[in-house]
Coordinates of C-alpha atoms in Angstrom, one line a residue:
Chain P
M64 CA 99.0 105.8 9.3
W65 CA 97.2 109.5 8.7
G66 CA 96.4 108.9 5.1
D67 CA 97.8 110.6 1.8
D68 CA 94.6 113.3 1.9
L69 CA 96.6 115.4 4.8
G70 CA 99.5 117.9 4.1
E71 CA 102.3 117.8 6.0
V72 CA 101.5 120.7 8.3
P73 CA 98.3 118.8 9.6
R74 CA 99.8 115.4 9.8
T75 CA 102.8 116.8 12.2
L76 CA 99.9 118.8 14.2
L77 CA 98.4 115.0 14.6
D78 CA 101.5 113.9 15.5
S79 CA 102.0 116.5 18.1
A80 CA 98.2 116.1 19.8
V81 CA 98.9 112.4 19.8
R82 CA 102.0 113.0 22.0
C83 CA 100.0 115.5 24.0
F84 CA 97.0 113.3 24.7
A85 CA 98.9 110.1 25.7
E86 CA 100.8 112.1 27.9
R87 CA 98.7 114.5 30.0
G88 CA 95.3 113.7 28.6
F89 CA 92.4 115.3 26.3
H90 CA 90.8 118.0 29.0
A91 CA 95.0 118.9 30.4
T92 CA 95.9 119.6 26.6
T93 CA 95.3 123.3 25.4
T94 CA 95.5 123.7 21.5
R95 CA 98.8 125.8 22.2
D96 CA 100.5 122.7 23.6
V97 CA 99.4 120.9 20.4
S98 CA 100.6 124.3 18.5
A99 CA 103.8 124.7 20.2
G100 CA 104.7 120.6 20.1
A101 CA 104.3 120.8 16.2
G102 CA 106.9 123.8 16.2
L103 CA 104.2 126.3 15.0
S104 CA 102.7 129.6 16.6
P105 CA 99.8 129.2 19.1
A106 CA 97.0 129.7 16.9
A107 CA 98.1 127.3 14.0
L108 CA 96.0 124.7 14.7
Y109 CA 92.8 126.8 14.2
V110 CA 94.2 126.8 9.9
H111 CA 93.5 123.1 10.1
F112 CA 91.1 122.0 12.4
P113 CA 88.5 124.0 13.9
S114 CA 88.7 123.0 17.5
K115 CA 90.7 120.2 19.5
E116 CA 87.8 117.9 19.5
A117 CA 88.2 117.9 15.9
V118 CA 92.1 117.0 16.0
L119 CA 91.1 114.1 18.3
Y120 CA 88.1 112.7 16.3
E121 CA 90.7 112.7 13.1
I122 CA 93.5 110.6 15.2
T123 CA 90.3 108.4 16.4
R124 CA 88.8 108.1 13.0
R125 CA 92.4 107.6 10.8
G126 CA 93.7 105.4 13.9
H127 CA 90.8 103.0 13.9
E128 CA 90.5 102.9 10.0
S129 CA 94.3 101.9 9.6
A130 CA 93.8 99.0 12.5
L131 CA 90.2 97.9 10.5
A132 CA 92.4 97.6 7.3
V133 CA 94.8 94.8 8.8
V134 CA 92.1 92.8 10.2
R135 CA 90.0 92.9 7.3
D136 CA 92.5 92.1 4.6
P137 CA 91.2 89.5 2.3
A138 CA 94.7 87.6 2.9
V139 CA 93.4 87.1 6.6
T140 CA 89.8 87.1 6.1
D141 CA 89.7 84.8 3.0
I142 CA 91.5 82.1 4.9
P143 CA 89.0 79.2 5.2
E144 CA 90.3 77.2 8.2
A145 CA 88.7 78.8 11.1
A146 CA 91.3 78.4 13.6
T147 CA 94.3 79.3 11.2
R148 CA 91.8 82.5 10.1
L149 CA 91.4 83.5 14.0
R150 CA 95.1 83.0 14.8
A151 CA 95.7 85.6 11.8
I152 CA 93.2 88.1 12.6
V153 CA 94.0 88.1 16.5
A154 CA 97.7 88.3 15.4
A155 CA 97.1 90.8 13.1
F156 CA 95.0 93.4 15.7
V157 CA 97.1 92.8 18.6
A158 CA 100.4 93.5 16.2
W159 CA 99.0 96.8 15.3
H160 CA 98.0 97.7 18.6
A161 CA 101.7 96.9 19.8
R162 CA 103.4 98.8 17.0
H163 CA 100.9 101.8 17.1
H164 CA 100.7 101.8 21.0
V165 CA 100.9 105.5 21.2
V166 CA 98.2 106.6 18.6
A167 CA 96.1 102.9 20.0
R168 CA 96.3 104.6 23.7
V169 CA 94.4 107.9 22.5
C170 CA 92.2 105.9 20.3
Q171 CA 90.6 103.9 23.1
Y172 CA 91.2 105.9 26.3
E173 CA 89.8 109.2 25.2
L174 CA 86.6 108.3 23.4
A175 CA 84.4 110.4 25.7
S176 CA 85.7 113.5 24.8
L177 CA 84.4 113.3 21.3
T178 CA 81.1 114.8 20.6
A179 CA 78.1 112.3 20.7
E180 CA 78.1 112.2 16.7
H181 CA 81.5 111.6 16.7
H182 CA 81.6 108.8 19.0
E183 CA 78.6 107.6 17.0
D184 CA 80.9 107.3 14.1
I185 CA 83.6 105.6 15.9
R186 CA 81.2 102.8 17.4
R187 CA 80.1 102.3 13.8
L188 CA 84.0 101.4 13.0
R189 CA 84.1 99.7 16.1
R190 CA 81.2 97.2 15.6
R191 CA 83.3 96.1 12.3
F192 CA 85.8 95.3 14.3
N193 CA 83.4 92.6 16.3
T194 CA 82.1 91.5 12.8
V195 CA 85.6 90.3 11.8
F196 CA 86.3 88.2 14.9
R197 CA 82.4 87.0 15.2
D198 CA 82.8 85.6 11.7
A199 CA 85.7 83.8 12.9
V200 CA 84.5 82.3 15.3
V201 CA 81.0 81.6 14.1
T202 CA 82.7 79.8 11.3
G203 CA 85.0 77.5 13.4
T204 CA 81.9 76.5 15.6
A205 CA 79.8 75.7 12.1
Q206 CA 82.9 73.9 11.2
G207 CA 82.8 72.0 14.6
V208 CA 86.3 72.9 15.4
F209 CA 85.5 75.4 18.2
A210 CA 83.2 74.7 21.5
T211 CA 79.9 76.2 21.4
G212 CA 79.3 79.1 23.7
D213 CA 79.0 82.8 24.1
V214 CA 80.6 84.3 21.1
D215 CA 79.9 88.2 22.1
R216 CA 81.4 87.6 25.2
V217 CA 84.5 85.6 23.9
V218 CA 84.6 88.2 21.3
R219 CA 84.9 91.1 23.7
A220 CA 87.5 89.3 25.5
M221 CA 89.9 88.6 22.5
L222 CA 89.7 92.5 21.9
S223 CA 90.4 93.1 25.1
L224 CA 93.7 91.4 25.1
G225 CA 94.6 93.7 22.3
I226 CA 93.6 96.5 23.7
D227 CA 95.2 96.5 26.8
L228 CA 98.6 95.9 25.8
V229 CA 98.4 99.4 24.9
R230 CA 98.4 100.1 28.5
W231 CA 101.9 98.4 29.0
Y232 CA 103.2 97.7 25.7
R233 CA 106.5 99.4 24.9
L234 CA 108.4 99.0 22.0
G235 CA 112.1 97.4 22.1
G236 CA 111.4 95.3 24.6
A237 CA 111.3 91.6 24.9
D238 CA 108.4 90.9 22.9
S239 CA 107.9 92.3 19.4
P240 CA 104.9 93.0 17.9
E241 CA 104.7 90.1 16.0
D242 CA 105.7 87.7 18.7
L243 CA 103.0 88.9 20.7
G244 CA 100.7 88.7 18.0
A245 CA 101.4 85.2 17.3
F246 CA 101.1 84.3 21.0
Y247 CA 97.9 86.0 21.8
G248 CA 96.3 84.4 18.2
E249 CA 97.3 80.7 20.0
L250 CA 95.9 82.2 23.0
A251 CA 92.7 83.0 21.4
V252 CA 92.2 79.9 19.8
R253 CA 92.3 78.0 22.7
M254 CA 89.8 80.4 24.3
V255 CA 87.2 78.9 21.9
T256 CA 88.4 75.5 22.2
A257 CA 86.7 73.1 24.9
G258 CA 89.0 71.5 27.3
A259 CA 90.4 67.6 26.7
Chain I
M242 CA 87.7 100.2 49.9
W243 CA 89.1 102.7 52.1
G244 CA 89.8 101.2 55.2
D245 CA 88.5 101.9 59.1
D246 CA 91.8 104.3 59.5
L247 CA 90.3 106.9 57.6
G248 CA 87.9 109.7 59.2
E249 CA 84.7 110.2 57.4
V250 CA 86.2 113.8 55.6
P251 CA 88.9 111.9 54.3
R252 CA 87.3 109.4 52.8
T253 CA 84.6 111.7 51.3
L254 CA 87.5 113.7 49.5
L255 CA 88.9 110.3 48.2
D256 CA 85.2 109.4 46.6
S257 CA 85.2 113.0 45.2
A258 CA 89.0 112.8 43.7
V259 CA 88.1 109.2 42.3
R260 CA 85.0 110.7 40.4
C261 CA 87.0 113.5 39.1
F262 CA 90.2 111.6 38.0
A263 CA 88.2 109.2 36.3
E264 CA 85.8 111.7 34.5
R265 CA 88.5 114.2 33.2
G266 CA 92.0 112.9 34.3
F267 CA 94.6 113.5 37.1
H268 CA 95.9 116.3 35.1
A269 CA 93.0 118.3 34.3
T270 CA 91.5 118.0 38.1
T271 CA 92.3 120.6 40.4
T272 CA 92.4 120.4 44.2
R273 CA 89.6 122.8 44.0
D274 CA 87.3 120.5 42.1
V275 CA 88.0 117.1 44.6
S276 CA 87.2 119.7 47.6
A277 CA 84.1 120.9 45.7
G278 CA 82.7 117.8 44.7
A279 CA 83.0 116.7 48.6
G280 CA 80.8 119.8 49.4
L281 CA 83.7 121.4 51.1
S282 CA 85.3 124.8 50.5
P283 CA 88.0 125.1 48.1
A284 CA 91.5 124.6 50.6
A285 CA 89.7 121.7 52.4
L286 CA 91.9 119.3 50.8
Y287 CA 95.1 120.5 52.2
V288 CA 93.7 119.8 56.1
H289 CA 93.8 115.9 55.1
F290 CA 96.5 115.5 52.2
P291 CA 99.6 117.4 51.3
S292 CA 99.2 117.3 47.3
K293 CA 96.7 116.2 44.7
E294 CA 99.3 113.6 44.1
A295 CA 99.2 112.3 47.5
V296 CA 95.4 111.7 47.3
L297 CA 96.0 109.5 43.8
Y298 CA 98.4 107.5 45.9
E299 CA 96.2 106.7 48.8
I300 CA 93.2 105.7 46.1
T301 CA 96.3 103.6 44.2
R302 CA 97.7 102.0 47.4
R303 CA 94.1 101.3 49.0
G304 CA 92.6 99.9 45.6
H305 CA 95.8 97.8 45.0
E306 CA 95.4 96.3 48.6
S307 CA 91.7 95.7 48.5
A308 CA 92.0 93.9 45.2
L309 CA 95.1 92.0 46.3
A310 CA 92.9 90.9 49.5
V311 CA 90.6 89.1 47.6
V312 CA 92.8 87.0 45.0
R313 CA 95.1 86.3 48.7
D314 CA 91.9 85.2 50.0
P315 CA 93.1 81.6 51.6
A316 CA 89.8 80.5 50.8
V317 CA 91.1 80.7 47.0
T318 CA 94.9 80.4 47.4
D319 CA 94.5 77.2 49.5
I320 CA 92.3 75.2 47.0
P321 CA 94.6 72.0 46.1
E322 CA 93.8 71.5 42.5
A323 CA 95.3 73.9 40.3
A324 CA 92.6 74.3 37.6
T325 CA 89.7 75.1 40.3
R326 CA 92.1 77.3 42.1
L327 CA 92.9 79.4 39.0
R328 CA 89.6 79.7 38.1
A329 CA 88.7 81.2 41.3
I330 CA 91.4 83.6 41.3
V331 CA 90.3 85.1 37.8
A332 CA 87.2 85.0 39.0
A333 CA 87.7 86.6 42.3
F334 CA 90.0 89.2 40.3
V335 CA 87.6 90.2 37.7
A336 CA 84.6 90.4 39.8
W337 CA 86.5 93.2 41.9
H338 CA 87.4 95.1 39.0
A339 CA 83.9 94.9 37.4
R340 CA 82.0 95.8 40.3
H341 CA 85.0 98.8 41.4
H342 CA 85.2 99.7 38.3
V343 CA 85.6 103.2 38.4
V344 CA 88.2 102.9 41.3
A345 CA 90.0 100.4 39.1
R346 CA 90.2 102.8 36.0
V347 CA 92.1 105.4 38.3
C348 CA 94.3 102.8 39.6
Q349 CA 95.2 101.5 36.4
Y350 CA 95.5 104.7 34.0
E351 CA 96.9 107.4 36.3
L352 CA 100.2 105.3 37.6
A353 CA 102.3 107.6 35.6
S354 CA 101.4 110.6 37.5
L355 CA 102.7 109.2 40.7
T356 CA 105.9 110.2 41.9
A357 CA 108.8 107.8 41.5
E358 CA 108.6 106.7 45.2
H359 CA 105.1 106.0 45.0
H360 CA 105.1 104.3 41.7
E361 CA 107.3 102.0 43.1
D362 CA 105.5 101.1 46.2
I363 CA 102.5 100.7 43.6
R364 CA 104.8 98.4 41.6
R365 CA 105.5 96.1 44.3
L366 CA 101.9 95.5 45.3
R367 CA 101.0 94.8 42.0
R368 CA 104.0 92.4 41.5
R369 CA 102.2 90.6 44.5
F370 CA 99.0 89.7 41.6
N371 CA 101.5 88.0 39.5
T372 CA 102.7 85.8 42.1
V373 CA 99.3 84.5 43.0
F374 CA 98.5 83.9 39.3
R375 CA 102.0 82.6 38.4
D376 CA 101.9 80.0 41.4
A377 CA 98.4 78.6 40.0
V378 CA 99.9 78.1 36.7
V379 CA 103.0 76.4 37.6
T380 CA 101.0 74.1 40.3
G381 CA 99.0 73.0 36.9
T382 CA 101.7 72.4 35.2
A383 CA 103.8 70.4 37.7
Q384 CA 100.0 68.6 38.3
G385 CA 100.3 67.9 34.6
V386 CA 96.8 69.5 34.0
F387 CA 98.2 72.6 32.3
A388 CA 100.5 72.9 29.2
T389 CA 103.9 74.1 29.7
G390 CA 104.5 77.3 28.0
D391 CA 105.5 80.9 29.0
V392 CA 104.1 81.6 32.6
D393 CA 105.2 85.0 32.3
R394 CA 103.1 86.4 29.2
V395 CA 100.1 84.1 29.8
V396 CA 99.9 85.2 33.3
R397 CA 100.1 89.4 31.6
A398 CA 97.4 88.1 29.4
M399 CA 95.2 86.8 32.3
L400 CA 95.7 90.2 34.0
S401 CA 94.6 92.1 30.9
L402 CA 91.3 90.6 30.6
G403 CA 90.5 91.8 34.1
I404 CA 91.9 95.0 33.7
D405 CA 90.6 95.8 30.4
L406 CA 87.1 95.5 31.6
V407 CA 87.4 98.4 33.7
R408 CA 87.2 100.4 30.1
W409 CA 84.0 99.3 29.1
Y410 CA 82.3 97.4 32.0
R411 CA 79.2 99.3 33.5
L412 CA 77.0 97.8 36.7
G413 CA 73.7 97.0 35.6
G414 CA 74.4 95.6 32.6
A415 CA 73.9 92.1 31.2
D416 CA 76.4 90.6 33.2
S417 CA 76.9 90.7 37.0
P418 CA 80.4 91.1 38.4
E419 CA 80.2 87.5 39.4
D420 CA 78.8 86.3 35.9
L421 CA 81.7 88.0 34.3
G422 CA 84.0 86.4 36.2
A423 CA 83.1 82.6 36.0
F424 CA 83.1 83.4 32.2
Y425 CA 86.8 84.5 32.4
G426 CA 87.7 82.0 34.8
E427 CA 86.9 79.4 32.4
L428 CA 88.8 81.3 29.7
A429 CA 91.8 81.3 31.7
V430 CA 91.7 77.4 32.5
R431 CA 91.4 77.5 28.6
M432 CA 94.6 79.4 27.8
V433 CA 96.9 77.2 29.5
T434 CA 95.1 73.8 28.4
A435 CA 96.7 72.4 25.3
G436 CA 94.3 71.9 22.1
A437 CA 92.8 68.7 22.0

């Protein structure tokens, strides 16, 4: 998740921060909480990150990049038939969010705590998800297999399905990440298929 | 929203608490913040509520009851034709969440901060939403207009669409609450309609 460019201590700090932010929220977490959760002395965080917000930014940026990699995998985006491609994109997006639901919760619910500059960086990454989903829908409409309609609104609804599960999904329940991904992939195709 | 059984001061306190919890989260909000936001002295909250958690419970309970009233309106639930009924239920649910997105954010994202007993009360209310959605889907399957499938999973997906919009919806944008409700009502019907 965090990438090979980070040493073990910063990674442990990011893991601890994810747990703290997901449980109590960014505002109610102190840098001492994050350091203590990593088994380090109170000021240890500042050796590796300039601020609590910088920790949130690293989590959010690396989380988004990890999710983006699965939906931009050429094995998915190069599928020529639009319904199959859309099903695969949604399945990958949903399975990632289910598997990494704690990191994803921080990525989705704490954006307002980023600085304006960092927030803009993340918005830029988020627009790339829209592009991947949008391309599949537009391709299917051009191929005549999807109904015409409001592409931006339907893409937002598909993204909502994947994102909202981080609120309620827990690993070890009835649905594996892949089961839920396959089910939502089918729903997404139906959302762009006109009634019989 | 808050009901006629509450006086003006408690209502002002609930309004202030909604703003505080939605902006900074329950854990990072103090009872002084809530009182100050209502223009009252620091301890004023305790005249009306025994604790900060009791305030969250009142918001969450009254919020859920208000949303439940719109989807259980007989003008909606008595519609005999299942697709029309499902469209109307989803439209009402989505429009309520869009119009009241700040209260709804607190209702959805702070449940873990309730006491076990209060949490169970809210879970009981939440099961009633499932029942309303479920009845419409099951009716449509029995009428032969909806595809057979996993009713619980598809109902959860429909609820997710309505709930996730509280994360991103803002009043005054391109979609009115009613526009978005109508659009999502149509998506919900498609979700239970098999491909052509």
